[in-house]
CSV table of C-alpha atoms in Angstrom, one decimal:
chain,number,residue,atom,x,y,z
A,21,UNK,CA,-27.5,-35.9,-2.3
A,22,UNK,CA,-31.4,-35.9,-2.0
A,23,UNK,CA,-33.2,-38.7,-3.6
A,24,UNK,CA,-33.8,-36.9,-6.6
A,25,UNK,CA,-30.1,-36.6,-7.5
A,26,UNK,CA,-30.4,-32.5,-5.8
A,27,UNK,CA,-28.8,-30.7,-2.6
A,28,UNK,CA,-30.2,-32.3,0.7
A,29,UNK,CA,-32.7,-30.3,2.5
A,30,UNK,CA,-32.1,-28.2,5.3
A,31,UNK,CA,-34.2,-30.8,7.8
A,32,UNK,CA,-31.4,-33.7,6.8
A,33,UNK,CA,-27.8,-33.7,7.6
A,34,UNK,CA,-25.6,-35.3,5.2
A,35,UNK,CA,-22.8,-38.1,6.2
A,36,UNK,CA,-19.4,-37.5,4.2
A,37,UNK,CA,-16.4,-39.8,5.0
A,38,UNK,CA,-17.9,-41.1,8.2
A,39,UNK,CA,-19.0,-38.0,9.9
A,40,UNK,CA,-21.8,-35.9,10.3
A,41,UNK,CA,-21.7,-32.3,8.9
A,42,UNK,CA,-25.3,-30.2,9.0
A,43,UNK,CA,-25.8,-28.6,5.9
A,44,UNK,CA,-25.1,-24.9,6.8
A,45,UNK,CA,-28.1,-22.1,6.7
A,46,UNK,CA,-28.8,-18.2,7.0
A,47,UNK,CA,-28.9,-17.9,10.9
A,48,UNK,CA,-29.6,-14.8,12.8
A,49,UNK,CA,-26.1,-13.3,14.3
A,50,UNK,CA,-25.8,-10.3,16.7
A,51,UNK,CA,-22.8,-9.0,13.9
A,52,UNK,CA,-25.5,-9.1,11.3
A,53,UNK,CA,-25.6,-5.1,11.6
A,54,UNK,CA,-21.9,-4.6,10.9
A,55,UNK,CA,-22.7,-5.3,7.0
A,56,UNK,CA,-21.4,-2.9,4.8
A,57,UNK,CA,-23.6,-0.2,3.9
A,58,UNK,CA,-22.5,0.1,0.3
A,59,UNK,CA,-20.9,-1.3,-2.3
A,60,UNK,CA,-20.7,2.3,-4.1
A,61,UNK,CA,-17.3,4.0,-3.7
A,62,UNK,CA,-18.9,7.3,-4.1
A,63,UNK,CA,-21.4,6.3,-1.0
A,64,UNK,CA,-18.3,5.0,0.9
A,65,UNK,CA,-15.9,8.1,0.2
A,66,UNK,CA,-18.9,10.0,1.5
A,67,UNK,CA,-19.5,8.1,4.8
A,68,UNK,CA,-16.2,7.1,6.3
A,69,UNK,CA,-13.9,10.3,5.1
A,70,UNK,CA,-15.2,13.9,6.2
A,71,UNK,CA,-12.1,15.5,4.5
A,72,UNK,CA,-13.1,18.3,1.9
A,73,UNK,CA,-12.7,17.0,-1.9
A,74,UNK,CA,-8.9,16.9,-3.2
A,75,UNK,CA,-7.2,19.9,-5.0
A,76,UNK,CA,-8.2,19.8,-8.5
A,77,UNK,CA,-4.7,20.7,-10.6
A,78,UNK,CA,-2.7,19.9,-13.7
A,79,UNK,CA,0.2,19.3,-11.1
A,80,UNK,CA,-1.7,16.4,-9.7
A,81,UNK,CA,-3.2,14.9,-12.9
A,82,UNK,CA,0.6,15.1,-14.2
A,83,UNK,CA,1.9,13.2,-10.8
A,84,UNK,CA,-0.8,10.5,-11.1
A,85,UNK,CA,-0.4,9.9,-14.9
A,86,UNK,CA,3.5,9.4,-14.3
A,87,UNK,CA,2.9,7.5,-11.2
A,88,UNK,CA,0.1,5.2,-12.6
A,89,UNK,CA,1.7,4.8,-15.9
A,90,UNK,CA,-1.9,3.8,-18.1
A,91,UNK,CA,-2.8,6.5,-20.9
A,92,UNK,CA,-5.8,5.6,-20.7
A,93,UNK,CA,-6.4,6.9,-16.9
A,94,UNK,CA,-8.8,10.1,-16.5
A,95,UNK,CA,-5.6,12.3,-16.2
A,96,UNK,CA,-6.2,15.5,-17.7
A,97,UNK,CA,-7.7,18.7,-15.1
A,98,UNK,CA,-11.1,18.1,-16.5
A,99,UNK,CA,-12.2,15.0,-16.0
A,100,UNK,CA,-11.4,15.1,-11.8
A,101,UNK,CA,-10.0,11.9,-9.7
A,102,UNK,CA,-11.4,8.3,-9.4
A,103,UNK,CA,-11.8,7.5,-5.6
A,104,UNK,CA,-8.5,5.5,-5.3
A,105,UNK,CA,-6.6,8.4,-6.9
A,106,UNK,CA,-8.1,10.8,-4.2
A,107,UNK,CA,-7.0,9.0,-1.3
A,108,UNK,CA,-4.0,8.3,-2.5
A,109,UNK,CA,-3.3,12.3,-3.3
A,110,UNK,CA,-4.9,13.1,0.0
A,111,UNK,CA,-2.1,10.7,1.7
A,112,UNK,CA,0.9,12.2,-0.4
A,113,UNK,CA,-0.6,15.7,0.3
A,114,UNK,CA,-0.9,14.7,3.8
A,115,UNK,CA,3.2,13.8,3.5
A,116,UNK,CA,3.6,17.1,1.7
A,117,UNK,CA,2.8,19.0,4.7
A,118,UNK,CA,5.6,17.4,7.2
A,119,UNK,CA,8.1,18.2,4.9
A,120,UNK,CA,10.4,21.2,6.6
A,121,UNK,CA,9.3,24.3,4.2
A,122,UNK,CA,12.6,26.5,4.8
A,123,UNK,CA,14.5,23.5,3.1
A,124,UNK,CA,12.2,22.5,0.6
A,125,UNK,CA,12.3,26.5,-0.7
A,126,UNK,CA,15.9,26.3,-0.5
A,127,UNK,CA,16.3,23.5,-3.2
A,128,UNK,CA,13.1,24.7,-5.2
A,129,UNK,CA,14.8,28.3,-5.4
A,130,UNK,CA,11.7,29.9,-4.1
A,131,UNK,CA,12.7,34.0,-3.6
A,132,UNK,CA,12.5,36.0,-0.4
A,133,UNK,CA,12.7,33.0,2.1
A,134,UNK,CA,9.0,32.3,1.9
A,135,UNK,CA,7.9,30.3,4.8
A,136,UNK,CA,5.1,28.9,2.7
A,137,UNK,CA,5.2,25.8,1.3
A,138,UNK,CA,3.5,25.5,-1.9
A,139,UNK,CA,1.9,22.2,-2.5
A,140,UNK,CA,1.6,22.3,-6.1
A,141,UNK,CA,5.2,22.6,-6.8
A,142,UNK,CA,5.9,19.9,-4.9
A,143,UNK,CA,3.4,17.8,-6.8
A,144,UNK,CA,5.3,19.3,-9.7
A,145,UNK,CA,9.1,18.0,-8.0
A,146,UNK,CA,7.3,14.4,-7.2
A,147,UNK,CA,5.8,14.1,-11.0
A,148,UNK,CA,9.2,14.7,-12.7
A,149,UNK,CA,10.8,12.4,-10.2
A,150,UNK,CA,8.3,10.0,-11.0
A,151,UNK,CA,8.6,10.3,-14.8
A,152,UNK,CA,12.0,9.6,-14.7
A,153,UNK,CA,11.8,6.5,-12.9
A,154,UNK,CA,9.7,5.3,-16.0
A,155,UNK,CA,12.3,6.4,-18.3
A,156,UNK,CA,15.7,6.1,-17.1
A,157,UNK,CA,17.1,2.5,-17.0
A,158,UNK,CA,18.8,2.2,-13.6
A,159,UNK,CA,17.2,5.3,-12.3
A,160,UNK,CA,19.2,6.8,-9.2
A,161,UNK,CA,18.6,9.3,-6.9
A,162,UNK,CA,21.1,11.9,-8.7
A,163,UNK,CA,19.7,11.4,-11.8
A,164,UNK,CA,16.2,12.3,-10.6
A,165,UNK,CA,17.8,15.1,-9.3
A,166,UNK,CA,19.5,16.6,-12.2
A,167,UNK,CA,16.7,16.0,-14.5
A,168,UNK,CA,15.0,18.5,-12.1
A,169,UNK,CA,17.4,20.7,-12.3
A,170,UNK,CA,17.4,20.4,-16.1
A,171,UNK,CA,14.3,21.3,-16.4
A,172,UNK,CA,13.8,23.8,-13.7
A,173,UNK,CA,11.6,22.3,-10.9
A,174,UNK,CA,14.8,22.1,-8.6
A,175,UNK,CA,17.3,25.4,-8.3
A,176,UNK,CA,20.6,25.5,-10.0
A,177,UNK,CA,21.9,25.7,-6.1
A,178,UNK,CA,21.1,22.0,-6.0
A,179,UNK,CA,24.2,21.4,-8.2
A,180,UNK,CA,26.8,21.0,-5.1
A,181,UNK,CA,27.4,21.7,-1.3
A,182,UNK,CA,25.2,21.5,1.4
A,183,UNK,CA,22.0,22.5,-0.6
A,184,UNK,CA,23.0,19.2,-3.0
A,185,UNK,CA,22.9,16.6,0.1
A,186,UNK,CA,19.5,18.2,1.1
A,187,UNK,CA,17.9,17.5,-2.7
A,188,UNK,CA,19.2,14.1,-2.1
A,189,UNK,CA,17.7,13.5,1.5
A,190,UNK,CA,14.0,15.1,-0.4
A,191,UNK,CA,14.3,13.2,-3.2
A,192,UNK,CA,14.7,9.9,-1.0
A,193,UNK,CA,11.8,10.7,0.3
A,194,UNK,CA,10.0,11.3,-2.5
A,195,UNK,CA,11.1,8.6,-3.9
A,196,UNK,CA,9.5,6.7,-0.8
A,197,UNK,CA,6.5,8.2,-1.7
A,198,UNK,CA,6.1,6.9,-4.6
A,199,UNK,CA,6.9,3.4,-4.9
A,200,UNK,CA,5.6,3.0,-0.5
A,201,UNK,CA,8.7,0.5,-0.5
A,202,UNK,CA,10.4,2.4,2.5
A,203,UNK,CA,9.6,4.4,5.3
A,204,UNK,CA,11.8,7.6,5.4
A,205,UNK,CA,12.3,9.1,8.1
A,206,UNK,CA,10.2,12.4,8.8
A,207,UNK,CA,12.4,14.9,7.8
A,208,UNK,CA,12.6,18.3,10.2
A,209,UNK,CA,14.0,21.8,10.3
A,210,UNK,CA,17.6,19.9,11.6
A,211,UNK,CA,17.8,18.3,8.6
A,212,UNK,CA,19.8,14.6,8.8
A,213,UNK,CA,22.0,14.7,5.9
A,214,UNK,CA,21.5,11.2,5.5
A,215,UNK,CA,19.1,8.4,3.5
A,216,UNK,CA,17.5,7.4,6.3
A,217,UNK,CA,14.5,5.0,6.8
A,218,UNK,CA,11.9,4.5,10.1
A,219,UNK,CA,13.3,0.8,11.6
A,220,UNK,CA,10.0,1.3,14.1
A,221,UNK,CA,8.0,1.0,10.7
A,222,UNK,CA,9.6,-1.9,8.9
A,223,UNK,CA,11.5,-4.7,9.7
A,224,UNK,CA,15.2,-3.4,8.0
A,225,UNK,CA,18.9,-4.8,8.5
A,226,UNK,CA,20.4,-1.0,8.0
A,227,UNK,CA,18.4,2.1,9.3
A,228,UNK,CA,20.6,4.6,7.2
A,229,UNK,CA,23.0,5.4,4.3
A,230,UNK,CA,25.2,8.1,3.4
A,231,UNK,CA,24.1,10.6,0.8
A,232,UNK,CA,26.8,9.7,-1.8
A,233,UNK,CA,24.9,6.8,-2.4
A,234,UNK,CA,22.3,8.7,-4.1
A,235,UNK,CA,24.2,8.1,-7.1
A,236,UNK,CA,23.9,4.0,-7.2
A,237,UNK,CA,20.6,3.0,-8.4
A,238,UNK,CA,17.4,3.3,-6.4
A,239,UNK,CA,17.4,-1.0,-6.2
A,240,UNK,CA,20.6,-0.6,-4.9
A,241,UNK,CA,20.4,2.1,-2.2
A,242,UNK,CA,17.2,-0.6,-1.2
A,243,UNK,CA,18.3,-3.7,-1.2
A,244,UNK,CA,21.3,-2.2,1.4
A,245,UNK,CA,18.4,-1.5,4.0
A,246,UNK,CA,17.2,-5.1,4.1
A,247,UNK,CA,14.6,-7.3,1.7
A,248,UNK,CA,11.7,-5.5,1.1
A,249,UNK,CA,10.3,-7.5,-1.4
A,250,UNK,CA,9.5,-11.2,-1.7
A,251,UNK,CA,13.1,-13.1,-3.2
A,252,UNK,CA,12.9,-16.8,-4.9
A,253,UNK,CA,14.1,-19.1,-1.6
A,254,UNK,CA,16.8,-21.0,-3.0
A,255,UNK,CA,16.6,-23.8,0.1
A,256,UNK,CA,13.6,-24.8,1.9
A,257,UNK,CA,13.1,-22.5,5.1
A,258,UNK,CA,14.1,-24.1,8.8
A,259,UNK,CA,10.7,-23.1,10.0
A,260,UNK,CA,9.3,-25.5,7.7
A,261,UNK,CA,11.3,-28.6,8.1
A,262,UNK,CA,11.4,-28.2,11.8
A,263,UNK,CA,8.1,-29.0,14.0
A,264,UNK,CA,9.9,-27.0,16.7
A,265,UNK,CA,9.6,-23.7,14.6
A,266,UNK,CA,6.0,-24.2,13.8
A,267,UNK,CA,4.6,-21.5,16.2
A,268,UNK,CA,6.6,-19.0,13.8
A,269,UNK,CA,4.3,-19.6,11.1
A,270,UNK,CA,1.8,-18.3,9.9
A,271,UNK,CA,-0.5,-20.8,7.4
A,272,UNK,CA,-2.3,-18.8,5.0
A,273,UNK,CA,-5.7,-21.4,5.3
A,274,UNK,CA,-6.3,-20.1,8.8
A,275,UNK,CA,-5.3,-16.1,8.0
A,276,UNK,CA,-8.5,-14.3,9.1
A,277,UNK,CA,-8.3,-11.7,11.6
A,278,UNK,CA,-10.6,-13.1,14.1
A,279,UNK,CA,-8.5,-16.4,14.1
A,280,UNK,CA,-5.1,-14.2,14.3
A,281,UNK,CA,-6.8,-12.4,17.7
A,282,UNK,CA,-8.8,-14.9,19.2
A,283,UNK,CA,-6.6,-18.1,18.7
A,284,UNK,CA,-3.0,-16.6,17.9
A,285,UNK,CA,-3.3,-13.6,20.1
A,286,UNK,CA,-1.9,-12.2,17.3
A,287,UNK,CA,-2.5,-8.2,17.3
A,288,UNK,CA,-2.6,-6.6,13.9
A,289,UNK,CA,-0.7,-3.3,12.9
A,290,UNK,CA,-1.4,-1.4,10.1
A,291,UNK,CA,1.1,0.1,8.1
A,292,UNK,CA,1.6,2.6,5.3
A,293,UNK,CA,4.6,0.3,3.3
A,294,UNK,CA,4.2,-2.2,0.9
A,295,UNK,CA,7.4,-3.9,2.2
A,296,UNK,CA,5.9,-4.8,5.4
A,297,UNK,CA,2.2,-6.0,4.4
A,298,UNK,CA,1.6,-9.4,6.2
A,299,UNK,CA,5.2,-9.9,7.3
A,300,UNK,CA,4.5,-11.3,10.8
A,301,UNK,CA,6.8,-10.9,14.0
A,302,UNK,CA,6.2,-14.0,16.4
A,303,UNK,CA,8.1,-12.1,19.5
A,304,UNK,CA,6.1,-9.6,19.3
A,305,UNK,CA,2.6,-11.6,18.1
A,306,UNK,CA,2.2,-8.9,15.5
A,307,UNK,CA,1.0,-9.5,11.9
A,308,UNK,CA,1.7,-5.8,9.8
A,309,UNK,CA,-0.8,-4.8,7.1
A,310,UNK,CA,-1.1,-2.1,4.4
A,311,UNK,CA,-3.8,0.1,4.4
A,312,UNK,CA,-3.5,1.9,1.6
A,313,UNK,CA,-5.1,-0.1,-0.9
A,314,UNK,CA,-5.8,2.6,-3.2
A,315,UNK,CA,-2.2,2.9,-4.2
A,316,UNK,CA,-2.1,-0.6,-5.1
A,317,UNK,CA,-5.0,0.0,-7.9
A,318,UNK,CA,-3.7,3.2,-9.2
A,319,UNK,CA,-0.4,0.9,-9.7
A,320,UNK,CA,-2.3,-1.8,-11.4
A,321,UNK,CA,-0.4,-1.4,-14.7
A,322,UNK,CA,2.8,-2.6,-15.9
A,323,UNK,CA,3.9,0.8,-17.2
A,324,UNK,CA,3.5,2.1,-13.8
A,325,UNK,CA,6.5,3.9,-11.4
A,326,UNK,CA,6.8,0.8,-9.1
A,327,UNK,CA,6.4,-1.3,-12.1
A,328,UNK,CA,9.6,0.2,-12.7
A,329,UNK,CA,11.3,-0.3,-10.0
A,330,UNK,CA,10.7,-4.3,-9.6
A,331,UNK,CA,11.7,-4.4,-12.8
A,332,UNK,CA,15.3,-3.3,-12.2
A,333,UNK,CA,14.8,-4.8,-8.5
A,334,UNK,CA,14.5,-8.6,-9.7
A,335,UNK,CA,17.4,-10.5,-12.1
A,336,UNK,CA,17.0,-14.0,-12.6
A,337,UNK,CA,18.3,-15.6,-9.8
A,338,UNK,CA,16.2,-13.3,-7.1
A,339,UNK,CA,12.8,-13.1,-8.9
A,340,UNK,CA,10.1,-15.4,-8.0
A,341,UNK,CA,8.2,-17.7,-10.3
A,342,UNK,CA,5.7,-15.8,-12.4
A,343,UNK,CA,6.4,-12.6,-10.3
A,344,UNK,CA,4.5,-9.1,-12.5
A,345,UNK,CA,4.3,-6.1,-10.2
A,346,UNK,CA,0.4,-6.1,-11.4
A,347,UNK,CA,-0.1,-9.7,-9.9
A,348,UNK,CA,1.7,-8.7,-6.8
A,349,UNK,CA,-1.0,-5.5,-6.7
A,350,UNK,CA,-3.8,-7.6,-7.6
A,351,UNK,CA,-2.3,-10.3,-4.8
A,352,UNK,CA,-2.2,-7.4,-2.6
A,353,UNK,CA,-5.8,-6.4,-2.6
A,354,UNK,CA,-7.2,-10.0,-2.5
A,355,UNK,CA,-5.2,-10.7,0.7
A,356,UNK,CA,-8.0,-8.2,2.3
A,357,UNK,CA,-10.8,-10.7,1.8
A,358,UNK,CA,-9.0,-13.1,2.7
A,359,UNK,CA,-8.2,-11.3,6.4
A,360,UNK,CA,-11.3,-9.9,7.0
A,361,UNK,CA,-14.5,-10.2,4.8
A,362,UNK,CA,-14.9,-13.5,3.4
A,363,UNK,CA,-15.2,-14.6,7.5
A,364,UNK,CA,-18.1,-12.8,9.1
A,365,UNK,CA,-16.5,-12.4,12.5
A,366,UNK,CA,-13.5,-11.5,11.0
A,367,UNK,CA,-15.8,-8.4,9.1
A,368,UNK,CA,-17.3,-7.3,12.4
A,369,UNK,CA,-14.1,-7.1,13.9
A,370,UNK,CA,-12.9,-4.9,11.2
A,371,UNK,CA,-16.3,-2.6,11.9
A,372,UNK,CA,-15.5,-2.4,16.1
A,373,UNK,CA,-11.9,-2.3,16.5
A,374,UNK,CA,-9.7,-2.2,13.2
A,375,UNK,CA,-11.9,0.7,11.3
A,376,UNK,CA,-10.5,3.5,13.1
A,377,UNK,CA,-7.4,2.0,14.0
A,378,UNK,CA,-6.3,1.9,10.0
A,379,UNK,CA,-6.3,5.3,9.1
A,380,UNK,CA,-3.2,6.7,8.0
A,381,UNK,CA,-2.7,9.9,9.7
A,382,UNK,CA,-5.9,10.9,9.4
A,383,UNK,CA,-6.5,9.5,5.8
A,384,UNK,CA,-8.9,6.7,5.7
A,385,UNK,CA,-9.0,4.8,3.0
A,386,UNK,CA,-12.0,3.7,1.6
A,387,UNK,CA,-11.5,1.2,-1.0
A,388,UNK,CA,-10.2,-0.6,2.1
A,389,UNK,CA,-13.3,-0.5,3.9
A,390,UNK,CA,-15.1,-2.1,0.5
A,391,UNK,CA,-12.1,-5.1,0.4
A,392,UNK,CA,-12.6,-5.7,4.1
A,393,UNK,CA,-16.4,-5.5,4.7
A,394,UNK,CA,-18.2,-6.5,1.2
A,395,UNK,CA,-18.9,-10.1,1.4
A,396,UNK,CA,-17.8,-12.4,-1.6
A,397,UNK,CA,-20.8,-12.6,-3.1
A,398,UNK,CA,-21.5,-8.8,-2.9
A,399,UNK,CA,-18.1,-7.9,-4.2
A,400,UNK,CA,-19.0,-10.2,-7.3
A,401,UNK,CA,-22.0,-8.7,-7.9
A,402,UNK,CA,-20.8,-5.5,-7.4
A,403,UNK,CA,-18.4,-5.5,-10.1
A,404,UNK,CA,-20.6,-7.3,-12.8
A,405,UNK,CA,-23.5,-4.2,-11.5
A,406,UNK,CA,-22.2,-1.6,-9.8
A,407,UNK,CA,-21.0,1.2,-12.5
A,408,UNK,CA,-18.4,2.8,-10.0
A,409,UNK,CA,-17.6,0.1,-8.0
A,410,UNK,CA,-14.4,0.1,-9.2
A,411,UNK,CA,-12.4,-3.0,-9.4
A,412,UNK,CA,-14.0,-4.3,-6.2
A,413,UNK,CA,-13.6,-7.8,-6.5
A,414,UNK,CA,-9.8,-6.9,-7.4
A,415,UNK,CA,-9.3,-8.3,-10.6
C-alpha cells in the first residue's frame, strides 16, 4: 500500500511475504499486433470465413429449433441465422456432402436413381431425428428410424433387409451429428453395415458395433464404445496419489497453450468431438481440443438434443456433482480463455500457428477466434456493450 492507504506507484516495488514482486505495467511486446481486431461477430464472420452466406430454408430453421431446443431462438425462415448457428450448419452441411448419395436416395425413396443429393432433405431426415431424441424417453436408433418412416422422410423400403441396416448405419451418423459425442466413420459407396466410430479421432475401448444394436438406446450403443463423457470417480485416481505418475497430469493452474508447447512440449490437436475436448495423451504429448464452439452455444439450453441425451446418459451413481449439460457447455467455452486468451503469449500463438490449424474441414469457426483472442477485459466489456457480441464472455 502507498502512504495514503492507495495502490503503490509504478516507481516502488512492493514487499509481500518476504519477497520482492514489481508492481506489473503496460509494456511494449513484439505480439502486441496479434490483438483481436474485433469483438463484433459480424466483423469476425466477415474476416476469417470467405465461405458464401448459409442456405436460407425452413429445413434448416426446423433442424436448429429441434437441435437447440429454446422457443425463443430466431427459428422461423424470416428472421435468418445468428453467427453460431451458421457455422454450425455450414459444418453439418459440410458432413452432408460426404455422405455416399446412391445410398442416402436409396433409404429416402428418391425416384429414378438420382445421383443428386439433395441437401435440404437431409436437413429434413436430421431434424426429425433430432426431434425425437427430445421426445422419446430412451430414444434408440430404430425408433428414430421408424418415426421417419412414419412420417415420410425415410422410404417404406427402410422397413427390413439390406436397405434397413443402411438407415441404421445413416442414422448413427446422424445421430453423431447431432450430439458431436462420436466420430462415425466416413461412410462410402461400400457401405460398412456396421456402427462404426473413427478410433484415430477419439480415444475409444470398441471401434464398432453391429447394427442390431440400433435398437438399445443411443446411451447404450455409447457407453459400449468407451467413456465419452466425464463419470463421478468413485476412488481417488493412481496418478494422483503416486508422485511417480505426476508427468501424466495435466494441472489446470498452468493450462495455457504457450506453457503446454513451450514447457510440456505438449502439441495441441484440434478436434470436432465433444468427447475428446482437453482429454490429454502423455505418450503421445498431445492435449485434443474442440473447435467447434458454436455448437456448444446453440446447445446452451436444457431443452436441447444433447441435453437429452446426458439426461438418459447419467443415473445416480455415474453422474457427477452438480453436472447440467448447460454448465458443461458454458464450462466448455470458458476453457478457451483459459488455453489461450487470458495469457498474451498464449493469444499470439493462437494468431501464428493454431488459427489455421483449427479449421474443421474447411469451416472455421469464428466464435472460436473471439473465445481465444479477446482479452478478459474486452470480452467483459463486450458483452455489457457490444449488441451482437453474442454471449462472448460465455455466460
Amino acid at each position: 500500500m502507498g502512504p495514503d492507504g492507495g495502490l503503490p506507484s509504478s516507481n516502488h516495488a512492493e514487499k509481500s511475504h518476504g519477497s520482492w514482486i514489481t508492481p506489473s505495467r503496460v509494456r511494449s511486446r513484439p505480439w502486441r499486433r496479434f490483438r483481436v481486431k474485433s469483438l463484433n461477430l459480424e466483423s469476425a464472420l466477415n474476416e476469417y470465413d470467405d465461405k458464401k452466406p448459409i442456405t436460407d430454408s425452413t429445413e434448416r430453421h426446423k433442424f436448429l429449433a429441434a437441435v437447440g431446443g429454446d422457443p425463443t431462438e430466431k427459428t422461423s425462415a424470416s428472421e435468418g441465422y445468428s453467427i453460431q448457428q451458421q457455422t454450425y450448419l455450414r459444418y453439418v452441411e459440410q458432413r452432408i456432402t460426404t455422405l455416399p448419395t446412391r445410398h442416402i436416395n436409396e433409404i429416402m425413396g428418391v425416384a429414378g436413381g438420382s445421383h443428386i443429393l439433395s441437401v435440404d432433405r437431409t436437413f429434413t431426415l436430421l431434424a426429425r431425428i433430432a426431434k425425437c431424441i427430445s421426445q422419446e424417453n430412451h430414444f434408440s436408433i430404430e425408433k428414430a428410424m421408424d418415426d421417419c418412416i412414419k412420417s415420410g422422410v425415410l422410404s417404406s423400403n427402410a422397413q427390413d433387409g439390406i436397405i434397413r441396416d443402411k438407415a441404421r448405419v445413416v442414422t448413427f451418423s446422424c445421430v453423431a451429428w447431432i450430439s458431436m459425442l462420436y466420430p462415425p466413420v466416413e461412410l462410402t459407396d461400400t457401405l460398412q453395415m456396421s456402427l462404426a466410430i473413427d478410433p484415430k479421432r477419439c480415444a475409444c475401448m470398441l471401434d464398432s458395433q453391429s447394427t442390431a444394436n440400433a435398437s438399445l438406446p443411443i446411451c447404450e450403443v455409447i457407453e459400449e464404445f468407451g467413456s465419452l463423457l466425464p463419470t463421478r470417480q468413485t476412488t481417488e485416481p493412481q496418478c494422483t496419489l503416486d508422485p511417480t505418475y505426476s508427468k501424466e497430469l495435466l494441472y489446470v493452474s498452468l493450462l495455457n497453450a504457450e506453457a503446454l508447447s513451450q514447457i510440456g512440449g505438449i502439441e495441441i490437436v484440434w478436434v470436432d468431438y465433444l468427447s475428446s475436448h482437453l482429454v490429454f495423451d502423455p505418450e503421445l504429448r498431445k492435449v485434443f481440443i474442440f473447435r467447434l464452439p458454436s455448437f456448444c452455444y446453440v446447445n446452451r439450453f436444457r431443452n436441447s438434443a444433447f441435453a437429452k441425451i446426458i439426461e438418459q446418459y447419467y443415473d445416480n451413481f455415474n453422474k457427477p456433482g452438480n453436472f447440467t449439460s448447460a454448465a458443461f457447455m458454458k464450462e466448455i467455452r470458458r476453457s478457451y480463455g483459459l488455453i489461450f486468451s487470458d495469457d498474451s503469449r498464449a493469444r499470439a500463438q493462437y494468431f501464428k500457428k493454431e488459427q489455421k490449424r483449427a479449421r474443421c474441414n474447411g469451416v472455421m469457426d469464428p466464435y472460436l477466434n473471439i473465445l481465444c483472442t479477446a482479452k478478459r477485459k474486452d470480452r467483459v466489456y463486450a458483452a455489457a456493450k457490444c449488441k451482437n457480441a453474442l454471449d462472448v464472455v460465455a455466460r
